[in-house]
Short mmCIF file of N, CA, C and O in Angstrom, two decimals:
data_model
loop_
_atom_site.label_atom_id
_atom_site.label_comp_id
_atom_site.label_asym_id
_atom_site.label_seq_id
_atom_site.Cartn_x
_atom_site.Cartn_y
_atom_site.Cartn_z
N UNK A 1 0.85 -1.19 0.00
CA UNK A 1 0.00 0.00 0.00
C UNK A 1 0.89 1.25 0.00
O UNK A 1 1.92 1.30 0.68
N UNK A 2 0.52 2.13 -0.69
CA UNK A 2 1.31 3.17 -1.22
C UNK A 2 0.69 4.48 -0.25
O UNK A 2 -0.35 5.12 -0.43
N UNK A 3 1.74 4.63 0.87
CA UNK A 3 1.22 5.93 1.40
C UNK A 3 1.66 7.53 1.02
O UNK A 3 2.38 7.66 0.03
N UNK A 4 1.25 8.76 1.79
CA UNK A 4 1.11 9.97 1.07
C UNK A 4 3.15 9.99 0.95
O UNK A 4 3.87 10.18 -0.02
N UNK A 5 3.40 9.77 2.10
CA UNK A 5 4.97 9.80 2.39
C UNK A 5 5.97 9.39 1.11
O UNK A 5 6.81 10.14 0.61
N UNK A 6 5.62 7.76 0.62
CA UNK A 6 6.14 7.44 -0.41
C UNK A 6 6.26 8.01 -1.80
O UNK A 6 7.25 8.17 -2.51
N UNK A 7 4.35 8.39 -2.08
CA UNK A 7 4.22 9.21 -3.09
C UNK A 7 5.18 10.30 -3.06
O UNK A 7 5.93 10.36 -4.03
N UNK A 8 5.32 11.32 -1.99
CA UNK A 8 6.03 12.73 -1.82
C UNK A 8 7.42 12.25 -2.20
O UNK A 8 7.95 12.79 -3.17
N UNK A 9 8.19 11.15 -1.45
CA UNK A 9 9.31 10.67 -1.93
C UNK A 9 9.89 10.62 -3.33
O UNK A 9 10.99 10.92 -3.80
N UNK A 10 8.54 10.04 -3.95
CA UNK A 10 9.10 9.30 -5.71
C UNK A 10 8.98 10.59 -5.86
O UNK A 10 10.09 11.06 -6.13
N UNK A 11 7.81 11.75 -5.79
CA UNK A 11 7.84 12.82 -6.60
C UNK A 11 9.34 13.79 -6.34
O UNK A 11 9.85 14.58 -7.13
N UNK A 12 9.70 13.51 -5.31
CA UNK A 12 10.98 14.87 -4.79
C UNK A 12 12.27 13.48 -5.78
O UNK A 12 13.39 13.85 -6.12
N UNK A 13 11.88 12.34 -6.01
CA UNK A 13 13.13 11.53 -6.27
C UNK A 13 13.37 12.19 -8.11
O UNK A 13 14.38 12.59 -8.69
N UNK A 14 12.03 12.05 -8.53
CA UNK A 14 11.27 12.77 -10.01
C UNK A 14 11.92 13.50 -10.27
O UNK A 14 12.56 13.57 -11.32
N UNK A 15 11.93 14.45 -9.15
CA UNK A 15 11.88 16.10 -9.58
C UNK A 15 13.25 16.32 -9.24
O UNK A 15 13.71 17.44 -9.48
N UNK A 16 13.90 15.54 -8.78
CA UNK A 16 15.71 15.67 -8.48
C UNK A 16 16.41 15.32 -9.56
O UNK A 16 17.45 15.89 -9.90
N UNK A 17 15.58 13.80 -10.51
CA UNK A 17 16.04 13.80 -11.36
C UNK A 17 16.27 14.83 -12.83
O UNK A 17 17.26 14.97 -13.54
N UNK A 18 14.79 15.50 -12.93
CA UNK A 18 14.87 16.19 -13.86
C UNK A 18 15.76 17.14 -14.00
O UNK A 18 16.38 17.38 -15.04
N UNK A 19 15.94 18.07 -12.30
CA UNK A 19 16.84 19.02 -11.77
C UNK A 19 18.46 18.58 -12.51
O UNK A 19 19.20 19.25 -13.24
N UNK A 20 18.59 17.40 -12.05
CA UNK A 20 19.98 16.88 -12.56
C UNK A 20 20.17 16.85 -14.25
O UNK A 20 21.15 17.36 -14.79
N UNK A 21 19.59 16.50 -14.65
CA UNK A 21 19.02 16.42 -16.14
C UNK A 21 19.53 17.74 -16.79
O UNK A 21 20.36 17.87 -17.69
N UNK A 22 18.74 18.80 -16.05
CA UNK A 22 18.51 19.91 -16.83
C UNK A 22 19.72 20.97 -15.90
O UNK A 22 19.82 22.14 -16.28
N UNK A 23 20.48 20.54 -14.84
CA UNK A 23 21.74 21.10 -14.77
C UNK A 23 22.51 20.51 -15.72
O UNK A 23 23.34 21.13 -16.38
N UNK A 24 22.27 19.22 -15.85
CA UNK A 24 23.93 18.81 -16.85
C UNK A 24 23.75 19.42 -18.30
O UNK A 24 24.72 19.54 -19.06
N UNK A 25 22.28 19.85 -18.72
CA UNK A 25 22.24 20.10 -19.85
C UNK A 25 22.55 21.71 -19.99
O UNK A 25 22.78 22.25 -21.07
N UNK A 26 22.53 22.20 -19.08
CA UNK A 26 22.96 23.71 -18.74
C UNK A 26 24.47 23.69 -18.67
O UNK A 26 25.22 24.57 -19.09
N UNK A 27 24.81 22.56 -18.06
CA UNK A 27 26.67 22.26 -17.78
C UNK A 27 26.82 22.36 -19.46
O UNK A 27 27.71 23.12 -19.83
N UNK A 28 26.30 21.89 -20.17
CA UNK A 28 26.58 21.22 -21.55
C UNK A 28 26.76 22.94 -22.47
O UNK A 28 27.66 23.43 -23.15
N UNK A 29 25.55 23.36 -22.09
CA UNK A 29 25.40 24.54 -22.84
C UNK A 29 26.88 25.89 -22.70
O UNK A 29 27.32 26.49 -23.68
N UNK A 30 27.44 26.09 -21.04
CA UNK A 30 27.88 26.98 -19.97
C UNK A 30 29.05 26.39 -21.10
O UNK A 30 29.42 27.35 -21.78
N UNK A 31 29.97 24.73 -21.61
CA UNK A 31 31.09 24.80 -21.83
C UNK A 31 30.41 25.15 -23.67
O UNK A 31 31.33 25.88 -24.04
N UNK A 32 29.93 25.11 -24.28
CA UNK A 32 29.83 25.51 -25.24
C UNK A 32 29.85 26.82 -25.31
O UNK A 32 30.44 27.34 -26.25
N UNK A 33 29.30 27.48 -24.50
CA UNK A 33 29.17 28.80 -24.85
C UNK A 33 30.53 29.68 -24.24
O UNK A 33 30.94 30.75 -24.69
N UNK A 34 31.09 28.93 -23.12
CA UNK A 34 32.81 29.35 -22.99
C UNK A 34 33.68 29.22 -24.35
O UNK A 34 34.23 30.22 -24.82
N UNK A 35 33.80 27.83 -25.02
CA UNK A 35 34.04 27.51 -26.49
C UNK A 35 33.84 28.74 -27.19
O UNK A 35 34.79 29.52 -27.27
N UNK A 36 32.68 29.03 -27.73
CA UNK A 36 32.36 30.32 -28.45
C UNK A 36 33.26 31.66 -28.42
O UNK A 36 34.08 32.17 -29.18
N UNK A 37 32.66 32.00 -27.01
CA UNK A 37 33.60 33.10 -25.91
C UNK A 37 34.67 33.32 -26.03
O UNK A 37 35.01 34.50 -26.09
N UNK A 38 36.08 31.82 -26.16
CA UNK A 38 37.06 32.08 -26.34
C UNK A 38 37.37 32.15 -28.21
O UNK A 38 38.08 32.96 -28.80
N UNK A 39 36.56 30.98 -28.79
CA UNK A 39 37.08 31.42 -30.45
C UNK A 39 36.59 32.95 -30.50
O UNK A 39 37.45 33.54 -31.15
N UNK A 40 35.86 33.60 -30.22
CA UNK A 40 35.33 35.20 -30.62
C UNK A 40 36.28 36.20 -29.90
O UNK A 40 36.67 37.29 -30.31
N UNK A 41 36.56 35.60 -28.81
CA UNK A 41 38.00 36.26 -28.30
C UNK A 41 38.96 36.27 -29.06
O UNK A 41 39.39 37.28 -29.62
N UNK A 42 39.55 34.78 -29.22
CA UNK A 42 41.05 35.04 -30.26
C UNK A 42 40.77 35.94 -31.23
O UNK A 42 41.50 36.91 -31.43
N UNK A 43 39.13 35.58 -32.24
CA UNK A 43 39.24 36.42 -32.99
C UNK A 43 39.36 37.93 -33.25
O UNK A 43 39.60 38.47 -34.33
N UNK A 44 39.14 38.52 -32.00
CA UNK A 44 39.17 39.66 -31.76
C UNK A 44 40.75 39.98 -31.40
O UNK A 44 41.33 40.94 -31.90
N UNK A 45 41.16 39.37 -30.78
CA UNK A 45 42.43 39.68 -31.00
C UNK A 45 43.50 39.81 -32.15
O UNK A 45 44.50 40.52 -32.27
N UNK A 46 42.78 38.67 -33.14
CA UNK A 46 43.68 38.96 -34.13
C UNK A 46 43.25 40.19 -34.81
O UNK A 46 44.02 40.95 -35.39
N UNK A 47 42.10 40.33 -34.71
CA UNK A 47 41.18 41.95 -35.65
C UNK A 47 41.78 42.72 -35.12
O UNK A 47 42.02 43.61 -35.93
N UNK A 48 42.41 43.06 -33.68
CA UNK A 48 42.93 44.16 -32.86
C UNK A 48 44.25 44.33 -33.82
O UNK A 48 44.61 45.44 -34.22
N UNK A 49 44.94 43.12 -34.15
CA UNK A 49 46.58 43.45 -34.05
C UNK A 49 46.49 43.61 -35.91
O UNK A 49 47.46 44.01 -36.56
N UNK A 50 45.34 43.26 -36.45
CA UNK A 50 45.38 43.76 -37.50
C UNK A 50 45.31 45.25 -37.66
O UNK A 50 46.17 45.93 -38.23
N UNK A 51 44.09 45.76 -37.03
CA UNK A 51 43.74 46.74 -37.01
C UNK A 51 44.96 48.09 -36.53
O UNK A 51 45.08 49.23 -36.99
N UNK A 52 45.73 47.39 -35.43
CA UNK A 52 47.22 47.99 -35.23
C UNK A 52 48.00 48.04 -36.73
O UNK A 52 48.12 49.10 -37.33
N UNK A 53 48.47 46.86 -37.22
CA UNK A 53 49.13 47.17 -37.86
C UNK A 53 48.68 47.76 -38.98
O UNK A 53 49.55 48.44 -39.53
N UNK A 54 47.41 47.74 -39.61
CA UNK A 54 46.54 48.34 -40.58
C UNK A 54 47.03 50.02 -40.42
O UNK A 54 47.56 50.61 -41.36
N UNK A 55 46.73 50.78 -38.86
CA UNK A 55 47.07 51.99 -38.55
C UNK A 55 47.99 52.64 -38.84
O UNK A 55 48.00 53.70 -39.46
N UNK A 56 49.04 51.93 -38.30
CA UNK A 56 50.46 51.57 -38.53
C UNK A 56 50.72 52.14 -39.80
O UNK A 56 51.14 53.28 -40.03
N UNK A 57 50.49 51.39 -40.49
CA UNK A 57 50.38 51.15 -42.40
C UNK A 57 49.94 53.18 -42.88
O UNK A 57 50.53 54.13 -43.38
N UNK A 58 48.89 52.95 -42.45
CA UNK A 58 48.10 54.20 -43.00
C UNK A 58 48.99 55.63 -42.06
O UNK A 58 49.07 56.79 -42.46
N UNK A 59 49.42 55.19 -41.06
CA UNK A 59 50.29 56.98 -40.99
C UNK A 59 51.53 56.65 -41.83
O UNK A 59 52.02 57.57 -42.48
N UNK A 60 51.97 55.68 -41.87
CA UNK A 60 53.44 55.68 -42.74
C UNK A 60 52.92 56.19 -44.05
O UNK A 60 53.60 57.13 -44.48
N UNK A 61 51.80 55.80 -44.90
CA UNK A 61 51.32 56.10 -45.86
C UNK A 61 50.98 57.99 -45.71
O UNK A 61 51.12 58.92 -46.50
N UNK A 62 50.69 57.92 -44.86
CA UNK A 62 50.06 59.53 -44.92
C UNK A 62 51.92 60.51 -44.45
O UNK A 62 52.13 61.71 -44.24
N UNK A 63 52.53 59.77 -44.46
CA UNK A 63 53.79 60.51 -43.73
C UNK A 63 54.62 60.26 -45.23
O UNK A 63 55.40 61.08 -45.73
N UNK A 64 54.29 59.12 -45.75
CA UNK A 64 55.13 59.26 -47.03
C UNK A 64 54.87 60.23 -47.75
O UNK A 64 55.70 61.06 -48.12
N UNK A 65 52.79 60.21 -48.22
CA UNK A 65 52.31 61.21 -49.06
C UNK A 65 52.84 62.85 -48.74
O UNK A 65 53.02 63.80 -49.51
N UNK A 66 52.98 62.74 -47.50
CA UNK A 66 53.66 64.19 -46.96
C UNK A 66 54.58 64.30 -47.84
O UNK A 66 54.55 65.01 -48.85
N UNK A 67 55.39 63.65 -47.49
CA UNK A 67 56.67 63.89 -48.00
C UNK A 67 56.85 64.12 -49.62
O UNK A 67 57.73 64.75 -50.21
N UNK A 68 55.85 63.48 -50.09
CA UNK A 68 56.05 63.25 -51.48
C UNK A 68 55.69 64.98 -52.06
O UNK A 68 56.45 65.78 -52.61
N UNK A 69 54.37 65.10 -51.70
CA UNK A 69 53.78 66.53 -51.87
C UNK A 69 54.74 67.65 -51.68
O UNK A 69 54.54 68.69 -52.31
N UNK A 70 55.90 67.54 -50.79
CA UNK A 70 56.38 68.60 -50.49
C UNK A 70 57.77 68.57 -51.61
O UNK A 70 58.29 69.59 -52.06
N UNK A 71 58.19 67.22 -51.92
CA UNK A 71 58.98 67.55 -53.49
C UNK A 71 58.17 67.30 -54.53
O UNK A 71 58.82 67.06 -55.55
N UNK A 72 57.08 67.27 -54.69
CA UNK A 72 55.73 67.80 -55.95
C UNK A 72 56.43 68.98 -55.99
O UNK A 72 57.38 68.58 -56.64
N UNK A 73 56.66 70.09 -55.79
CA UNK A 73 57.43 71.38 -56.00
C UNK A 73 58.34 71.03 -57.13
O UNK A 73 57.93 71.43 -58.22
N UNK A 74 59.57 70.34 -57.14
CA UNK A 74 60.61 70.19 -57.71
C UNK A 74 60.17 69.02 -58.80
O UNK A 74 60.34 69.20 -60.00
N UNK A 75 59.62 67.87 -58.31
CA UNK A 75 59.28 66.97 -59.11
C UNK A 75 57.79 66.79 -59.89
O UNK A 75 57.62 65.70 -60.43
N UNK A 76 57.05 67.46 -59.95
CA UNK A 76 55.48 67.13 -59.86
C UNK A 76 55.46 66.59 -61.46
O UNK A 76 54.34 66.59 -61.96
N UNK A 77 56.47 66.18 -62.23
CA UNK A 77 56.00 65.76 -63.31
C UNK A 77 55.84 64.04 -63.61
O UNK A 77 55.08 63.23 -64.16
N UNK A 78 57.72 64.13 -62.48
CA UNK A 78 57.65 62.62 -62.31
C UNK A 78 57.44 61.97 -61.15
O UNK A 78 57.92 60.90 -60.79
N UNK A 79 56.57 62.83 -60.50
CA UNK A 79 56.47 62.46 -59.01
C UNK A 79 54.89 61.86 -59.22
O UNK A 79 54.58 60.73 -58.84
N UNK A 80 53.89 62.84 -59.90
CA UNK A 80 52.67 62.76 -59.99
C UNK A 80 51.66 61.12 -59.69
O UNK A 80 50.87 60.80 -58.79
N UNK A 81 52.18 60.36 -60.97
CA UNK A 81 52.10 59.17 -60.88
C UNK A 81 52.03 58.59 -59.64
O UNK A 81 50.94 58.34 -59.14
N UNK A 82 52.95 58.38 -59.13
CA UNK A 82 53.93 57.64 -57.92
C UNK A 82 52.62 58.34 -56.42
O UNK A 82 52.11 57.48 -55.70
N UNK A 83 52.30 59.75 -56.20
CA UNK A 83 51.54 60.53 -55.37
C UNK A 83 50.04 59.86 -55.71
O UNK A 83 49.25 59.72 -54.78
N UNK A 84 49.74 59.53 -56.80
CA UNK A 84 48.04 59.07 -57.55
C UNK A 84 48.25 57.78 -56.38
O UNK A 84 47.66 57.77 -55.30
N UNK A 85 49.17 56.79 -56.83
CA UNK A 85 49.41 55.44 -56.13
C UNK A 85 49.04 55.27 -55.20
O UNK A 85 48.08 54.57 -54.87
N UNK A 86 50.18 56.32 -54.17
CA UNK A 86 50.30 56.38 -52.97
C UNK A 86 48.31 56.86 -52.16
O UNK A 86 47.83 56.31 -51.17
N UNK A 87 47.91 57.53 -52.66
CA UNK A 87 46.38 58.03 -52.54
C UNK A 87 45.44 56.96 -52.49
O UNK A 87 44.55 56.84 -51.65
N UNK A 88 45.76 56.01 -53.65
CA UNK A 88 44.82 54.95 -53.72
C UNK A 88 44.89 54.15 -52.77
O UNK A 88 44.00 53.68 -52.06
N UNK A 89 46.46 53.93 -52.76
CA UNK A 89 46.64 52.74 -51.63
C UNK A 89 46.03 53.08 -49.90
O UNK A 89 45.35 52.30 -49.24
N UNK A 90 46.57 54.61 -49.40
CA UNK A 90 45.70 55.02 -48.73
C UNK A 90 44.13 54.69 -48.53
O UNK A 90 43.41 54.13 -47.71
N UNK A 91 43.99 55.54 -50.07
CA UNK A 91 42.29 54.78 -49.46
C UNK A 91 42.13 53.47 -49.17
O UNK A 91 41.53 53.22 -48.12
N UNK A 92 42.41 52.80 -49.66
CA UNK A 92 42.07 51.45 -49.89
C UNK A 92 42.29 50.77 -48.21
O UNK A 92 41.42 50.22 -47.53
N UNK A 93 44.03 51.09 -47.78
CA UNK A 93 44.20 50.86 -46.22
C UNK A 93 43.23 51.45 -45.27
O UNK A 93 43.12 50.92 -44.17
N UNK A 94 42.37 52.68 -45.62
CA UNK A 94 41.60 53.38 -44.88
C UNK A 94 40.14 52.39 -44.84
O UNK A 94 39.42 52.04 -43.91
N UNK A 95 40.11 52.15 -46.25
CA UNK A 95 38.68 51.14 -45.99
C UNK A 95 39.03 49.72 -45.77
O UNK A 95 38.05 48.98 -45.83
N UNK A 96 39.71 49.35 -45.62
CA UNK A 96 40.02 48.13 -44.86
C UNK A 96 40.05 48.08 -43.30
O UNK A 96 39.53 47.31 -42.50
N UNK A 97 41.01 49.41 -43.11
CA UNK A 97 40.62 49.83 -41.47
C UNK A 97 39.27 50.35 -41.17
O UNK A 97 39.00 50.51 -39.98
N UNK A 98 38.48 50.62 -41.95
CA UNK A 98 37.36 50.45 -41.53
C UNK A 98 36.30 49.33 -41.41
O UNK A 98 35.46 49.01 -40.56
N UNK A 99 36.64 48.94 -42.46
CA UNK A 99 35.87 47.05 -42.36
C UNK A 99 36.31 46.37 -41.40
O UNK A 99 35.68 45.37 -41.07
N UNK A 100 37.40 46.70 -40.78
CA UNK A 100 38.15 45.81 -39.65
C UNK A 100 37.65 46.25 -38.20
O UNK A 100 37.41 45.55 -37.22
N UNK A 101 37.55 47.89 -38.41
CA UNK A 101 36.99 48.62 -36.67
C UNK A 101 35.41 47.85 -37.27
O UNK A 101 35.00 46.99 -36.49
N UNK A 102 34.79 48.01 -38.16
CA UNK A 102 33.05 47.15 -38.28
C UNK A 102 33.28 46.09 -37.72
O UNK A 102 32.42 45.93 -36.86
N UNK A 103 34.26 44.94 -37.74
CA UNK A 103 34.29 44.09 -37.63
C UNK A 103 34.59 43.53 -36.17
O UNK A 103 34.08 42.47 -35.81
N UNK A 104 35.52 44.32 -35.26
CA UNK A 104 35.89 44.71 -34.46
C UNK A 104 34.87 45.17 -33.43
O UNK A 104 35.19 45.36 -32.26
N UNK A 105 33.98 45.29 -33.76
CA UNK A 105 32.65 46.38 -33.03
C UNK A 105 31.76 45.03 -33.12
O UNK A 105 31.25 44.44 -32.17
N UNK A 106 31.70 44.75 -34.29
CA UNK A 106 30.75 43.36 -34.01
C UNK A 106 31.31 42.50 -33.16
O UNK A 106 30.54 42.20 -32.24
N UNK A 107 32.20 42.07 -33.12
CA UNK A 107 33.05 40.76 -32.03
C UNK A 107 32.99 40.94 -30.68
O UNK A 107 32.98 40.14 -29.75
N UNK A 108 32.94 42.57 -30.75
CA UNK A 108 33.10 43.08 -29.38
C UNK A 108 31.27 43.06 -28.60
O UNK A 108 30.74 43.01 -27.49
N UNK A 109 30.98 43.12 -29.74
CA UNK A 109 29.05 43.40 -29.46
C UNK A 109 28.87 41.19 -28.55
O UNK A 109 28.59 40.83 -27.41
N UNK A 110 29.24 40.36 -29.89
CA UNK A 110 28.81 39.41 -29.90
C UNK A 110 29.86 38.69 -28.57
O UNK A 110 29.30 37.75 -28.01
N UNK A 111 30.99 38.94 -28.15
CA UNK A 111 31.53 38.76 -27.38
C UNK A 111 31.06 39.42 -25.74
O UNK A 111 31.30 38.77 -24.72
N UNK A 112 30.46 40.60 -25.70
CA UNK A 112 29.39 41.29 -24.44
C UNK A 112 28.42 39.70 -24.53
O UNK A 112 28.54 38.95 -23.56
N UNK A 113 27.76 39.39 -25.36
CA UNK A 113 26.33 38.26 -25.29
C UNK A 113 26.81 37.51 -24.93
O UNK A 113 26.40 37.14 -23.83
N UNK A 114 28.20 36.60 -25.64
CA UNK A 114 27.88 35.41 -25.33
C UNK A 114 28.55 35.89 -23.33
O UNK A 114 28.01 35.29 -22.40
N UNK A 115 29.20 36.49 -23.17
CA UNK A 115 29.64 36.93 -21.54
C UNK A 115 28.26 37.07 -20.95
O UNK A 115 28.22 36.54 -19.84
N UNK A 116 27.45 37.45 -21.22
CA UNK A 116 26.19 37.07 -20.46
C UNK A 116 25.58 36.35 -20.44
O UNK A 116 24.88 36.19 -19.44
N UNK A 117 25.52 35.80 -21.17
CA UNK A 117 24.96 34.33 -21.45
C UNK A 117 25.42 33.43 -20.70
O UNK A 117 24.78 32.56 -20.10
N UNK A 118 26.66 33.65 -20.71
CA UNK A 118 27.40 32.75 -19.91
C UNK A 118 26.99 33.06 -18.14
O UNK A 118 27.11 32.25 -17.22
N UNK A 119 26.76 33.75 -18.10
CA UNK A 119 26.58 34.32 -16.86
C UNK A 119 25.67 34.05 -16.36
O UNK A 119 25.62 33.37 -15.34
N UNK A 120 24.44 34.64 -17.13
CA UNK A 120 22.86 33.76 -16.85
C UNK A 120 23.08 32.08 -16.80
O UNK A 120 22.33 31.46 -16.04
N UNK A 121 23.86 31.51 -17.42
CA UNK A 121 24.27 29.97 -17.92
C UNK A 121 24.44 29.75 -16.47
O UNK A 121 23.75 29.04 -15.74
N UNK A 122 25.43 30.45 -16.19
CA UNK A 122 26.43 30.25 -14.35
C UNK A 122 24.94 30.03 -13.15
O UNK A 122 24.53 29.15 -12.39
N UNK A 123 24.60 31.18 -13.50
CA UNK A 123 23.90 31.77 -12.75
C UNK A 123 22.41 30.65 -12.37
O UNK A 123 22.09 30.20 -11.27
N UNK A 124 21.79 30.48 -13.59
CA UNK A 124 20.58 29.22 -13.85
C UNK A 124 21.33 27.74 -13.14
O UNK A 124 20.60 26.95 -12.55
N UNK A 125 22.86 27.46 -13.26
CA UNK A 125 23.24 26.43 -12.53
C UNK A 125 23.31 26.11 -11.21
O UNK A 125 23.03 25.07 -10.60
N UNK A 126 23.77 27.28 -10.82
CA UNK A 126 24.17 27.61 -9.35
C UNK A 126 22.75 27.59 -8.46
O UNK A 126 22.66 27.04 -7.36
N UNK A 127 21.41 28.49 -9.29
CA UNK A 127 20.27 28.16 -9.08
C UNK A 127 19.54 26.25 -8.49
O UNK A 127 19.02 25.70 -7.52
N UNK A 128 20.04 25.93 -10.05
CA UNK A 128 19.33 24.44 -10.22
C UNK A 128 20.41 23.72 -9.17
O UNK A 128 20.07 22.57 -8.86
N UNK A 129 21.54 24.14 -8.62
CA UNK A 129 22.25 22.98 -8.17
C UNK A 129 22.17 23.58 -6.48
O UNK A 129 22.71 22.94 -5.58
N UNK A 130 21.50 24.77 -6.23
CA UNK A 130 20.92 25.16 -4.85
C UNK A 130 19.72 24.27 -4.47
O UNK A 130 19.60 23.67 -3.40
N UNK A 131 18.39 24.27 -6.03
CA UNK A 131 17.53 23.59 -5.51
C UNK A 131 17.69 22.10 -5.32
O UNK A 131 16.98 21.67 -4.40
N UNK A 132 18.48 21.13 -5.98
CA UNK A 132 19.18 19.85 -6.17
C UNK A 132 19.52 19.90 -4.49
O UNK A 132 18.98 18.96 -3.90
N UNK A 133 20.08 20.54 -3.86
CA UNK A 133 20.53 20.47 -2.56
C UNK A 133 19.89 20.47 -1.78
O UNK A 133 20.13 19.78 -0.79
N UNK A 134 18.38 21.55 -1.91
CA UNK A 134 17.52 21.29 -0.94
C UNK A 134 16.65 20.42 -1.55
O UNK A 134 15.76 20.34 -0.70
N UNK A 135 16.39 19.88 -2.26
CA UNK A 135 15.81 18.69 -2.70
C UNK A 135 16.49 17.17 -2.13
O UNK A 135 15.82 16.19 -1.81
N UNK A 136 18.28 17.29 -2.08
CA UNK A 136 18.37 16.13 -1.25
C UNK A 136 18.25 16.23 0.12
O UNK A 136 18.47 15.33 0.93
N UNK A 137 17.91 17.33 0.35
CA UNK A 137 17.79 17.57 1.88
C UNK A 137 16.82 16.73 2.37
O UNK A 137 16.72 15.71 3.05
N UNK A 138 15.87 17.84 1.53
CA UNK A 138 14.30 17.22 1.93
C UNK A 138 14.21 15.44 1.84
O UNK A 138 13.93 14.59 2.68
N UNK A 139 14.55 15.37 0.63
CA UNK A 139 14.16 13.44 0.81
C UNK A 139 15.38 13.06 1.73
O UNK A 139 15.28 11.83 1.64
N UNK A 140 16.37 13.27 2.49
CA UNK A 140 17.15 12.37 3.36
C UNK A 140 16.27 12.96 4.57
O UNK A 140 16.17 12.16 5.50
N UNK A 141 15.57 14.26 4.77
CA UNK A 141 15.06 13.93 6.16
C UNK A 141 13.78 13.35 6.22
O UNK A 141 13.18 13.07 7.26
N UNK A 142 13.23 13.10 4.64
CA UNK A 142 11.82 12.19 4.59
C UNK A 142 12.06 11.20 4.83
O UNK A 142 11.18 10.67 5.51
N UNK A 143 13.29 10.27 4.49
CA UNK A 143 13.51 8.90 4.42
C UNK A 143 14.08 8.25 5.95
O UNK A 143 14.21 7.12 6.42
N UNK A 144 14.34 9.67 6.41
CA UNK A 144 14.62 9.07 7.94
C UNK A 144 13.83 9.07 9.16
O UNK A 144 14.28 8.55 10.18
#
């Protein structure tokens, strides 16, 4: 004969299991989404040291064009050419450093989420593995 006690038992035994269930599947999620976290990290790092040396690139470019402009005076016939170049290539480093800070801004956006995510992730565990605790509470002082 099945009394109220036993019933309460299987149900807290039930409901510990699911708890466990749905922490490990949160455990599952918390290292995936660290995974993520760190590939969007490296990648941001490498966008950073691009983006350095991209900079880099573009004042040497703007320090050459200086230079060039200021013997345009003496040379501007056979310099001209060589100054067109130097302009393009500029731009071109300029919109690359800009596709890179876009890019850079996104990683940094999607790298804030998955950090919270992760956090809520932490956070929903630490939850489910508080109630897991008072759940074995409760059934070891039912069973005794």
């Amino acid at each position: 004969k099945v009394n109220a006690r036993d019933i309460k038992v299987n149900a807290l035994e039930s409901e510990r299991k699911q708890l466990l269930n749905k922490m490990q599947s949160v455990g599952r999620r918390n290292q995936e989404l660290k995974s993520e976290l760190e590939n969007t990290t490296k990648t941001l790092a490498g966008a950073r040291e691009k983006e350095v040396i991209l900079t880099k690139a573009i004042v040497e470019l703007e320090e050459n064009n200086n230079l060039l402009r200021i013997q345009l005076l003496d040379l501007e016939k056979n310099m001209s050419g060589k100054i067109e170049t130097l302009e393009v290539k500029l731009k071109e480093t300029v919109s690359e450093l800009d596709e890179r800070s876009l890019l850079c801004e996104k990683q940094e956006k999607e790298t804030r989420k998955l950090q919270n995510e992760l956090l809520q992730s932490k956070t929903m565990q630490e939850d489910l593995k508080a109630t897991v605790e008072r759940k074995n509470i409760e059934l070891n002082n039912m069973q005794d």
